[in-house]
Coordinates of C-alpha atoms and ligand atoms in Angstrom, one line a residue:
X42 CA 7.9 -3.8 25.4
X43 CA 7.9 -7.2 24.7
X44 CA 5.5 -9.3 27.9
X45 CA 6.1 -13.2 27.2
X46 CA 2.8 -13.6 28.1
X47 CA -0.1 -16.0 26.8
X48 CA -2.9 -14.0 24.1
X49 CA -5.9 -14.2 22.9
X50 CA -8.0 -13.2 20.7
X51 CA -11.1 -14.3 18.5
X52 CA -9.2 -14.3 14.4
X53 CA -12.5 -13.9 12.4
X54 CA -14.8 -11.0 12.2
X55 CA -17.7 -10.5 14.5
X56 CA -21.0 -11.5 13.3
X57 CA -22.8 -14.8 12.4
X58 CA -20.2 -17.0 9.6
X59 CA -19.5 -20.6 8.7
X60 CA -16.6 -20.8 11.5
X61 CA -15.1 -18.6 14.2
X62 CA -11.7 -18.9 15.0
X63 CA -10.0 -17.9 18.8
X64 CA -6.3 -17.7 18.2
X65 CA -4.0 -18.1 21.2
X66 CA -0.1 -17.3 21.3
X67 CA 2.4 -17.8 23.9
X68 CA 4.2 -20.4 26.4
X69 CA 0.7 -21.6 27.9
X70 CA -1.1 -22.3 24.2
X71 CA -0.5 -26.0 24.8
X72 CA -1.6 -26.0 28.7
X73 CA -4.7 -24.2 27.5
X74 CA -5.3 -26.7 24.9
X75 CA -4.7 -30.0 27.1
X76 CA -7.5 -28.4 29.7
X77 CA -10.0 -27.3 27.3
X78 CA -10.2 -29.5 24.5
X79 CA -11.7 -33.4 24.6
X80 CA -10.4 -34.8 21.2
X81 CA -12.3 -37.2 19.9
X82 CA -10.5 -41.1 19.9
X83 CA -6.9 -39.6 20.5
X84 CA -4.4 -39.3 22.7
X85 CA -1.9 -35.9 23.2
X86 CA -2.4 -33.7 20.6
X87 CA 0.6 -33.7 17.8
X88 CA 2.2 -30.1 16.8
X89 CA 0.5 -29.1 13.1
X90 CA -2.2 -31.3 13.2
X91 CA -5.6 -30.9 13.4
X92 CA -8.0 -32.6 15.3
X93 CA -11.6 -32.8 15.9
X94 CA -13.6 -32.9 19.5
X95 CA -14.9 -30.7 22.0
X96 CA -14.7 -27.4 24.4
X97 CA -15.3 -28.3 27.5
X98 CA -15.5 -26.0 30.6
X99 CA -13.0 -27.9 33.0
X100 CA -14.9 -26.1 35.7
X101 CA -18.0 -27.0 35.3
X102 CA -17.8 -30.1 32.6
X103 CA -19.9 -28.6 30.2
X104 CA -19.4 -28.5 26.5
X105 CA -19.5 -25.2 24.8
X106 CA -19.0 -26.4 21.1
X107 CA -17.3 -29.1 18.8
X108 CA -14.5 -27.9 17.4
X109 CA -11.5 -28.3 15.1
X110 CA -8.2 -27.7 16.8
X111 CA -4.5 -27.7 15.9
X112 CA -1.7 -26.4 18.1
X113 CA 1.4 -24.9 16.1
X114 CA 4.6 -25.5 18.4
X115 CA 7.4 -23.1 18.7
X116 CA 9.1 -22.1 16.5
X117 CA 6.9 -23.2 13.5
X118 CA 4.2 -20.9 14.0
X119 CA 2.7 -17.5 13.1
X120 CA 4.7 -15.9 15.9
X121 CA 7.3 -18.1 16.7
X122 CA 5.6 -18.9 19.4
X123 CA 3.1 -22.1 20.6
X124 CA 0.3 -21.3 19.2
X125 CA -3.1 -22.7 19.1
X126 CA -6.4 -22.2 16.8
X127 CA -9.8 -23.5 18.1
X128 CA -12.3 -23.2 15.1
X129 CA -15.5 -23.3 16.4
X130 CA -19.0 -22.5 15.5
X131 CA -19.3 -19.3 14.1
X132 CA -21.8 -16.3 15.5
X133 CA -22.0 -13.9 18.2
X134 CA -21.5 -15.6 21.2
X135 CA -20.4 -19.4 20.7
X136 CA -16.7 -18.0 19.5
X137 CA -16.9 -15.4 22.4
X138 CA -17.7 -18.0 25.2
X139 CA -14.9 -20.4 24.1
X140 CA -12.5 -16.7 24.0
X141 CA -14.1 -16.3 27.6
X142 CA -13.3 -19.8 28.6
X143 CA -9.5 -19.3 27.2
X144 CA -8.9 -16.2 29.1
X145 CA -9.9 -17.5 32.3
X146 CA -7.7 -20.6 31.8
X147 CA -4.9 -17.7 32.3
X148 CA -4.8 -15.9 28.6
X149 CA -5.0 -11.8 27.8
X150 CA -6.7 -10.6 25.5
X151 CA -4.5 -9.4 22.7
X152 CA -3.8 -6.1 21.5
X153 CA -4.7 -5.2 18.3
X154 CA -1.9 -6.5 16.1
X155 CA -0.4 -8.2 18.7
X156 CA 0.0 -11.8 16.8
X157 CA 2.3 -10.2 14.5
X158 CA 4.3 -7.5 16.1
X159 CA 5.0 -10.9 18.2
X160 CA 6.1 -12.5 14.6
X161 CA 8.1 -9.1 14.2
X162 CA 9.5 -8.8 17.4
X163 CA 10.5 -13.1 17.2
X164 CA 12.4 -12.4 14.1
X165 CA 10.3 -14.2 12.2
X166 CA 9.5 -11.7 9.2
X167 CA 10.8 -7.6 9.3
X168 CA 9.2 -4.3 10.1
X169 CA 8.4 -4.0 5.8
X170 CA 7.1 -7.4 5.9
X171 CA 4.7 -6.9 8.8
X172 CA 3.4 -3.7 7.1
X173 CA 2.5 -5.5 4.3
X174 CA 0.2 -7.9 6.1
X175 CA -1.9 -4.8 6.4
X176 CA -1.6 -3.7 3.2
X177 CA -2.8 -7.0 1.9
X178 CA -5.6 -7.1 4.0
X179 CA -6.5 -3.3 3.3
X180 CA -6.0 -4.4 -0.6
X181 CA -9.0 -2.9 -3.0
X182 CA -7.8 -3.8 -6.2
X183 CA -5.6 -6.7 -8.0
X184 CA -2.9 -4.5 -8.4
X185 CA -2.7 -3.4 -4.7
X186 CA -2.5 -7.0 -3.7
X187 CA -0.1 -8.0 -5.7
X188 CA 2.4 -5.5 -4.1
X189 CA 1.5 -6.0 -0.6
X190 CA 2.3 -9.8 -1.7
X191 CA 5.6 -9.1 -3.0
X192 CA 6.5 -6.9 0.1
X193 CA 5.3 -9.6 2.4
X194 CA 7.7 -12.1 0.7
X195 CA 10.3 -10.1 1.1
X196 CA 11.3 -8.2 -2.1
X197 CA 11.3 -4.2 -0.6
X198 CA 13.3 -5.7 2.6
X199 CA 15.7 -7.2 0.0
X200 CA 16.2 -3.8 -2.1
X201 CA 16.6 -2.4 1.5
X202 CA 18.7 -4.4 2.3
X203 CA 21.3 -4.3 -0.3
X204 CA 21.3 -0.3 0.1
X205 CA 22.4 -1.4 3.3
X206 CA 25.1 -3.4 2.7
X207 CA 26.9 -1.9 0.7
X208 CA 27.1 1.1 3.4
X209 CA 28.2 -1.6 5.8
X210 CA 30.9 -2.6 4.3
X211 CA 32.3 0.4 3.9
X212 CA 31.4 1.6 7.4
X213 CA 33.2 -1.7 8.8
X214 CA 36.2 -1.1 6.7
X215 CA 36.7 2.9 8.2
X216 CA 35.9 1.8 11.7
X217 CA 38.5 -1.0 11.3
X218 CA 41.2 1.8 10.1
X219 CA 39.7 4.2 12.9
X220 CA 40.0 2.0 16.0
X221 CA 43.4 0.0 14.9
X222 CA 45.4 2.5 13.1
X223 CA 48.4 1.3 14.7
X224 CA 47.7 -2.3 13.0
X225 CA 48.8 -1.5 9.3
X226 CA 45.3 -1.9 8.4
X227 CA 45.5 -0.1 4.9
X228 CA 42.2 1.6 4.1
X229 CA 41.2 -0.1 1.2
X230 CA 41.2 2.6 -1.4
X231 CA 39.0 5.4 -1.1
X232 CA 37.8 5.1 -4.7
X233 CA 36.8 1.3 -4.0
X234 CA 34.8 2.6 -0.7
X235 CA 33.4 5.8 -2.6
X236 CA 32.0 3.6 -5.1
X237 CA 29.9 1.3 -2.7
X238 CA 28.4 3.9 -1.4
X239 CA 27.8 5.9 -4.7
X240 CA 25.9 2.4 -5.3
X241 CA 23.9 2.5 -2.6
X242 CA 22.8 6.1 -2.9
X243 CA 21.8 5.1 -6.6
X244 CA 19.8 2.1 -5.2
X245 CA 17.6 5.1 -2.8
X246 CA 17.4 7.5 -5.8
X247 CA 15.6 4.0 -7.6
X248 CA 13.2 3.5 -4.8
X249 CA 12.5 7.1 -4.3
X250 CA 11.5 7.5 -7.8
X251 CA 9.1 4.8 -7.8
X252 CA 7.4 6.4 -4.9
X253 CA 4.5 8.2 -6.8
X254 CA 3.8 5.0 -8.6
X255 CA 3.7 3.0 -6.0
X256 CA 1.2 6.0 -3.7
X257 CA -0.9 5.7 -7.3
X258 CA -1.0 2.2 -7.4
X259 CA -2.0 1.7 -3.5
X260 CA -4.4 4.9 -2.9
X261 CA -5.3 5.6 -6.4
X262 CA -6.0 8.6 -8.5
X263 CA -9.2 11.0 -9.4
X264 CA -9.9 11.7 -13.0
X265 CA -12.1 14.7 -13.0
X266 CA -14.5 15.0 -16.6
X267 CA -14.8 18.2 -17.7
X268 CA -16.5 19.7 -20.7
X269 CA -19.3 22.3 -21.9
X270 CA -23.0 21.0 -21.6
X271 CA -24.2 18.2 -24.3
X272 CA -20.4 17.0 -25.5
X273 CA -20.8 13.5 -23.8
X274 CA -20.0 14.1 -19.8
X275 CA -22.3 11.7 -18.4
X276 CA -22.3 9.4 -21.1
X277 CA -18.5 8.8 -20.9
X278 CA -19.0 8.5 -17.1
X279 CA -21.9 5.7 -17.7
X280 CA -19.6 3.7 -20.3
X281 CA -17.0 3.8 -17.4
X282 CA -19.1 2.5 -14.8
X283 CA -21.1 0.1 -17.0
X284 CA -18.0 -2.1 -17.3
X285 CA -19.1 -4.3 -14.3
X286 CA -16.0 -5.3 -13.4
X287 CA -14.3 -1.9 -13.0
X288 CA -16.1 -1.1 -10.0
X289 CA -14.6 -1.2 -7.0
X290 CA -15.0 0.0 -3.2
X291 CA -14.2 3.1 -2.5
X292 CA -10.9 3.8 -1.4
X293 CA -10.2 4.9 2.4
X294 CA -8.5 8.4 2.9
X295 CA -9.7 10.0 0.1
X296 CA -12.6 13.0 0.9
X297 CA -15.6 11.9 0.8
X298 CA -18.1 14.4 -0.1
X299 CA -16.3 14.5 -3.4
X300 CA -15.9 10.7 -4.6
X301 CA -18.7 10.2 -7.2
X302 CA -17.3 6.9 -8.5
X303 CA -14.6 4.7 -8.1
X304 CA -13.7 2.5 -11.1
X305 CA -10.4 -0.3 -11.9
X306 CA -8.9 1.0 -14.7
X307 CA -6.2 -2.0 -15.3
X308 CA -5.9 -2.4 -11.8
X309 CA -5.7 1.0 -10.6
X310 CA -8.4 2.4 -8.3
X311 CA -9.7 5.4 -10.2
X312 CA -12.1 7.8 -8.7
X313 CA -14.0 9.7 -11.3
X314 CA -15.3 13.3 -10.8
X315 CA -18.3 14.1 -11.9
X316 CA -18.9 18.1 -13.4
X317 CA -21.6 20.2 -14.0
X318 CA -20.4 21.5 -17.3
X319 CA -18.3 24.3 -17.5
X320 CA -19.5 27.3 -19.4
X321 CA -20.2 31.6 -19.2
X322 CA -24.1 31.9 -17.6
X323 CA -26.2 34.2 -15.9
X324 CA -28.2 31.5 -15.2
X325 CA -27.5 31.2 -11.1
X326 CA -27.7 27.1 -10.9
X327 CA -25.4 26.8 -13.5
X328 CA -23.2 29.4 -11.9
X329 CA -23.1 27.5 -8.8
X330 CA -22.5 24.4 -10.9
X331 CA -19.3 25.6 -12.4
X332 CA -17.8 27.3 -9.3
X333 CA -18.1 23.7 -8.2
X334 CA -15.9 22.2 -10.6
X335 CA -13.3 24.8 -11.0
X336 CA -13.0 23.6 -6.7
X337 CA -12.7 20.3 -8.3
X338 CA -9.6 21.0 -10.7
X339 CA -7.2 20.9 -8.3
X340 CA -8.3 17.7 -6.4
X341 CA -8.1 15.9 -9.8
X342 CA -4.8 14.2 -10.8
X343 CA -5.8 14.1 -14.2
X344 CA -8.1 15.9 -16.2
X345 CA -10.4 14.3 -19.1
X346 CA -11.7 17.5 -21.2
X347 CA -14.5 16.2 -23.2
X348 CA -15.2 17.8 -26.8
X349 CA -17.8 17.0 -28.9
X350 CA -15.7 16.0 -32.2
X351 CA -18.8 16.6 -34.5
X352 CA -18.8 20.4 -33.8
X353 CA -16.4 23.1 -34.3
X354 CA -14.1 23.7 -31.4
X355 CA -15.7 27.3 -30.0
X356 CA -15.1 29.6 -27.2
X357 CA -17.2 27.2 -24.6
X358 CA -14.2 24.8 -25.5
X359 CA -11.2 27.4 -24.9
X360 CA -12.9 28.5 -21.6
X361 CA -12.7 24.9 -20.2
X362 CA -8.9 24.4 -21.8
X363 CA -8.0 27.8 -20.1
X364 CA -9.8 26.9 -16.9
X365 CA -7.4 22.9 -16.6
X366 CA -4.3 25.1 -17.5
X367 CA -1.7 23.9 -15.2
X368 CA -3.2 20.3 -15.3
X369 CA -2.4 16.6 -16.8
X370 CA -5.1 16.4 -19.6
X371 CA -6.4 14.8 -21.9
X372 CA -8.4 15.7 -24.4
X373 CA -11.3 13.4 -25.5
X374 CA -12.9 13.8 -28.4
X375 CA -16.2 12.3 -28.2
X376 CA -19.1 11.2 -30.7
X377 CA -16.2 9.7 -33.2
X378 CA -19.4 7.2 -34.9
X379 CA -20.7 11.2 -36.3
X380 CA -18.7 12.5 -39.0
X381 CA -16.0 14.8 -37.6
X382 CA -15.8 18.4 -37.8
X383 CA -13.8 19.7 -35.1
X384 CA -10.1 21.4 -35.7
X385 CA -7.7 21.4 -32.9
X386 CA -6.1 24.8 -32.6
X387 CA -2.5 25.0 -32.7
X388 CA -1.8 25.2 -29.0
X389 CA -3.5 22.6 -28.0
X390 CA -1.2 20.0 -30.8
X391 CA 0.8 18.4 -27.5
X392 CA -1.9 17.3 -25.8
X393 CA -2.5 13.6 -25.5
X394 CA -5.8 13.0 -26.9
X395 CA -8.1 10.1 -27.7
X396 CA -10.8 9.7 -30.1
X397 CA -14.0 7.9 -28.3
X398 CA -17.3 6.9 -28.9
X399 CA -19.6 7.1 -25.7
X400 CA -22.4 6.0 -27.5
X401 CA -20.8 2.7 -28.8
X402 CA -18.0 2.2 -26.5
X403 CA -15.7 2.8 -29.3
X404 CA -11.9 3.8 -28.1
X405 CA -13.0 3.3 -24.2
X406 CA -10.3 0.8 -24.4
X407 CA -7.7 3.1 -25.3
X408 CA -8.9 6.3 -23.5
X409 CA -8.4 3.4 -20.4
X410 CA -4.7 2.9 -21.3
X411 CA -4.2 6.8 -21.7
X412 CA -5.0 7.3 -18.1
X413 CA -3.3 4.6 -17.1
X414 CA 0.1 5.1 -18.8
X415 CA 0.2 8.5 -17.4
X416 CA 0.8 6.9 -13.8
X417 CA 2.2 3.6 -14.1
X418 CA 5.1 2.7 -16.4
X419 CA 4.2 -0.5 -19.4
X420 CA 4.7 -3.3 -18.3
X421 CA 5.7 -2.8 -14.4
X422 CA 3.0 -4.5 -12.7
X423 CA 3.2 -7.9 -14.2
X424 CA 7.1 -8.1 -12.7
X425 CA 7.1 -11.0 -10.8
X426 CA 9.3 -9.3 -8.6
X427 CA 7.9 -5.6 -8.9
X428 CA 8.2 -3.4 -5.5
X429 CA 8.2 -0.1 -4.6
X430 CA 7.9 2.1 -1.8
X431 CA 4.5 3.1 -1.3
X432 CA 4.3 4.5 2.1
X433 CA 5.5 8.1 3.3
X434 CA 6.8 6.5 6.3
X435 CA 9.5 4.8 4.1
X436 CA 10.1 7.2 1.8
X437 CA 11.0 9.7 4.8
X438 CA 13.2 7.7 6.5
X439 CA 15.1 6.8 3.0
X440 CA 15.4 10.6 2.3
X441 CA 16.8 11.3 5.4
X442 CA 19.2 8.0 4.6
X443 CA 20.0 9.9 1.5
X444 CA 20.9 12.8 2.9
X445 CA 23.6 11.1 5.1
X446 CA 25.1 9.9 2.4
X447 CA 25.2 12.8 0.5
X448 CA 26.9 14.4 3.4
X449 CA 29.5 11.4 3.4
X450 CA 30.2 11.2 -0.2
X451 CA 30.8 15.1 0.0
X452 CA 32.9 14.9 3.0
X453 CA 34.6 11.7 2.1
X454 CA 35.6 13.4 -0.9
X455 CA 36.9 16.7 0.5
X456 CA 39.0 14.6 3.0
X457 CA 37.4 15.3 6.2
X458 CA 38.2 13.1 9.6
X459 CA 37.2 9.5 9.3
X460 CA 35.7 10.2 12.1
X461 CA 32.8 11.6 10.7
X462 CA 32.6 10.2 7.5
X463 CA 31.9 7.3 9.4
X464 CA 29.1 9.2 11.5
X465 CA 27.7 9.8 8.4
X466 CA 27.4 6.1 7.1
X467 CA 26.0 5.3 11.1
X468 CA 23.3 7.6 10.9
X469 CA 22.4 6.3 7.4
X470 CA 22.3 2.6 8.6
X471 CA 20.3 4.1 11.3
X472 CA 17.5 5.7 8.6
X473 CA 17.1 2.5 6.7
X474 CA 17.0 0.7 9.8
X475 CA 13.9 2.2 10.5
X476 CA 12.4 0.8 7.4
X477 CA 12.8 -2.8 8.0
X478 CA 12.4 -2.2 12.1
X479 CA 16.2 -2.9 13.1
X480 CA 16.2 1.2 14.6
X481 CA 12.3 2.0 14.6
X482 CA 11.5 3.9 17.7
X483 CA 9.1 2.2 20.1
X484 CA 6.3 4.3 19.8
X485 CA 6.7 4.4 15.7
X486 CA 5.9 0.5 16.0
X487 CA 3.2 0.8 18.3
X488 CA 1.3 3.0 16.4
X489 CA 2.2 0.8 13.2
X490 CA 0.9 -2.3 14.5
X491 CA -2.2 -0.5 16.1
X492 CA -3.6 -0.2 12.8
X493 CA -4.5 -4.0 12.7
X494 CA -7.1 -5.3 13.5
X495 CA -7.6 -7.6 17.1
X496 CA -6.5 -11.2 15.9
X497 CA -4.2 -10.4 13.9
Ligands
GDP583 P1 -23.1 16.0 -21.0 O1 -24.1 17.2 -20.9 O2 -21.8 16.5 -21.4 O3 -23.1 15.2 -19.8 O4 -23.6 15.2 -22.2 P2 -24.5 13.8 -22.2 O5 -23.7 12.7 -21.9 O6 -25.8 14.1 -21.5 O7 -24.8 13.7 -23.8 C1 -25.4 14.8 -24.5 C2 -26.0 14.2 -25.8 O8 -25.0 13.7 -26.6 C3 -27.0 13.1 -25.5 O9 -28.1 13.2 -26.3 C4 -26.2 11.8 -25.8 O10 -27.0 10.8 -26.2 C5 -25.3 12.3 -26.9 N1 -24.1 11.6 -27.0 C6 -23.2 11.4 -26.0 N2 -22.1 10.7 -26.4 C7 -22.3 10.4 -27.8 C8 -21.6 9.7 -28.8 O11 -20.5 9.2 -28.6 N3 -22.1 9.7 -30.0 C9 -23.3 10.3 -30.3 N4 -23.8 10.2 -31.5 N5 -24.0 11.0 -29.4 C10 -23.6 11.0 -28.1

């Protein structure tokens, strides 16, 4: 429900910072301003301009602060609506007391999200484009922000989009035939209509494909190290981490009492699992140590099974290879700066592996691209124009889109009643509608925009 009502709401986070900035959005933003602000040697105060002055309690004259302020008029503004941004002083209280001093000049205080579902629900940008304001300020790594950008600018609602028109057009062209069939409206042939649609059900295909790259690129991926005792474990994890700039924050949603590290390998936010190393012992510590990594296995995306290069490969080795059966690997073949000894069985001749030096640093570089390549296709990322879907809310509603058309394409075929064929096309405009916000239900887009912060 949409309130045309006047918010508030203080735009910076709490705490003591250079500035603190209360955001206010709605038909009485320029009211507000004209009570509450003394500019200094000026008269009214000019849309998208800033000026300098003073807060001033109209009640009781006092100032609370000098201030920079610029009121954004309708429809040239965040929302669409007036808007107006008081930066004050920032700190605990001097941002709330001017907040205080705007809500009682006949502001609410504004939900969480609330400046741009108004954006959203003002036409202003679409349901894809508001999600990826959170995204983008949720981003932990290059990479992450780089797609939230292009999603904000439009590029997933375009893809959308053009799913979307071609089952328009077709749509429009059967309703046409349906509703005026005594007007000698030919339907266009079915081959010409069959083929949009084909089109568009290639386009979803695309963009459901790309899901898991785009989940990787956005949450990330674990690497768990494996390996006997002594082949290089914690050494490979040091080198890792050493590289400064690899570390990053962790990543929300992923379990905590698990993440050792998180690393950016090339832009990807790469949790490392650390092992106790994996090998037959009495010895009860040990024991407990290895029943905690075979728990680890299946959390890891990828396995890095470390061998120590300048030993034979033994029975330690096969136990570890025979434990990550059933996972991505790769093998690593550490200590490459001793002289090399180790023979690869047979069975093992399809792995990917990578020849590394722990010690020296030697092939970190490569053993990088080896995980990476594994998740993200060469050369994706620097696209200017590179989207995918990353969210499981999208990719749902275009697999139910998907199976709509399926249903048409079959039925559309097989010569069933226009009727439904064009029930079919409707319920699949209705799925992707729900991606860029035309169809979303209500309570779908509250609980989206909840997930912002207040000020935004
Ligand atoms: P972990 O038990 O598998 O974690 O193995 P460590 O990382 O503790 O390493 C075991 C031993 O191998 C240590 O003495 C390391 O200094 C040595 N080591 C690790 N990586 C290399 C390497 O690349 N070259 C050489 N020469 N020694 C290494």
């Amino acid at each position: 429900m949409y309130h045309k009502d006047t918010i508030a709401a203080i735009a910076t986070p709490v705490g003591e910072g250079g500035i603190g900035i209360v955001r206010v959005s709605g038909v009485g933003a320029g009211g507000i301003a004209s009570r509450i602000f003394r500019a200094r040697g000026s008269g009214g105060l000019e849309s998208h301009r800033f000026y300098y002055g003073e807060i001033v309690d109209p009640g009781s004259g006092l100032v609370l602060d000098e201030a920079m302020v610029v009121v954004m008029l309708a429809p040239r503004s965040y929302t669409r609506e007036d808007v107006l941004e008081i930066q004050c002083h920032g700190g605990y209280l001097v941002v709330r007391k001017v907040l205080e001093l705007v809500l009682s000049q006949g502001a609410r205080l504004a939900d969480p999200g609330e400046f741009t579902k108004r954006a959203f629900l003002n036409g202003r940008i679409d349901l894809l484009q508001a999600e990826a304001v959170i995204e983008l300020i949720r981003s932990k790594t290059e990479t992450a922000l780089s797609l939230a950008q292009h999603q904000r600018e439009g590029f997933l609602s375009n893809r959308i989009n053009a799913v979307r028109d071609g089952i328009f057009k077709s749509l429009a062209l059967i309703e046409a035939y349906i509703d005026f069939p005594e007007d000698d409206i030919l339907l266009p042939d079915n081959d010409e209509i069959k083929s949009s649609v084909r089109g568009s059900f290639e386009r979803i295909e695309e963009l459901l494909e790309g899901f898991r790259e785009g989940r990787v690129i956005r949450e990330g991926v674990s690497v768990l190290i494996a390996g006997k005792p002594n082949v290089g474990k914690s050494s490979l994890l040091n080198t890792l981490l050493r590289e400064k700039r690899a570390i990053v924050t962790s990543v929300p949603g992923t379990t905590r009492d698990i993440i050792e590290e998180v690393v950016n390998i090339k832009g990807l936010p790469v949790t490392l699992l650390d092992t106790a190393g994996i090998r037959e012992t009495e010895d009860e510590v040990e024991q407990e140590g290895m029943r905690l990594t075979l728990e680890k296995i299946p959390l890891a995306d990828i396995v890095l099974v470390v061998v120590d290069g300048s030993k034979p490969f033994d029975d330690e080795d096969r136990l570890i290879m025979d434990a990550v059966s059933g996972c991505t690997v790769i093998l690593v073949l550490n200590k490459s700066d001793l002289q090399r000894v180790v023979q690869l069985p047979d069975d093992l001749s399809d792995l990917k592996v990578v020849s590394i030096s722990a010690r020296d640093g030697e092939g970190i570089d490569e053993l990088r691209e080896a995980i990476f390549s594994m998740f993200v296709r060469e050369g994706i990322i620097e696209g200017r124009d590179y989207t995918v879907l990353t969210q499981v809310r999208h990719r749902d509603a275009l697999a139910k889109a998907k199976v709509h058309i399926a249903s048409f394409l079959d039925g559309f075929g097989r010569g069933v009643g226009l009727e439904f064929s064009a029930l079919d096309l409707r319920d699949a405009l209705g799925a992707l509608g729900e991606i860029t916000g035309e169809t979303t239900p209500d309570s779908i887009l509250d609980e989206i925009f909840s997930r912002f912060c207040i000020g935004k």
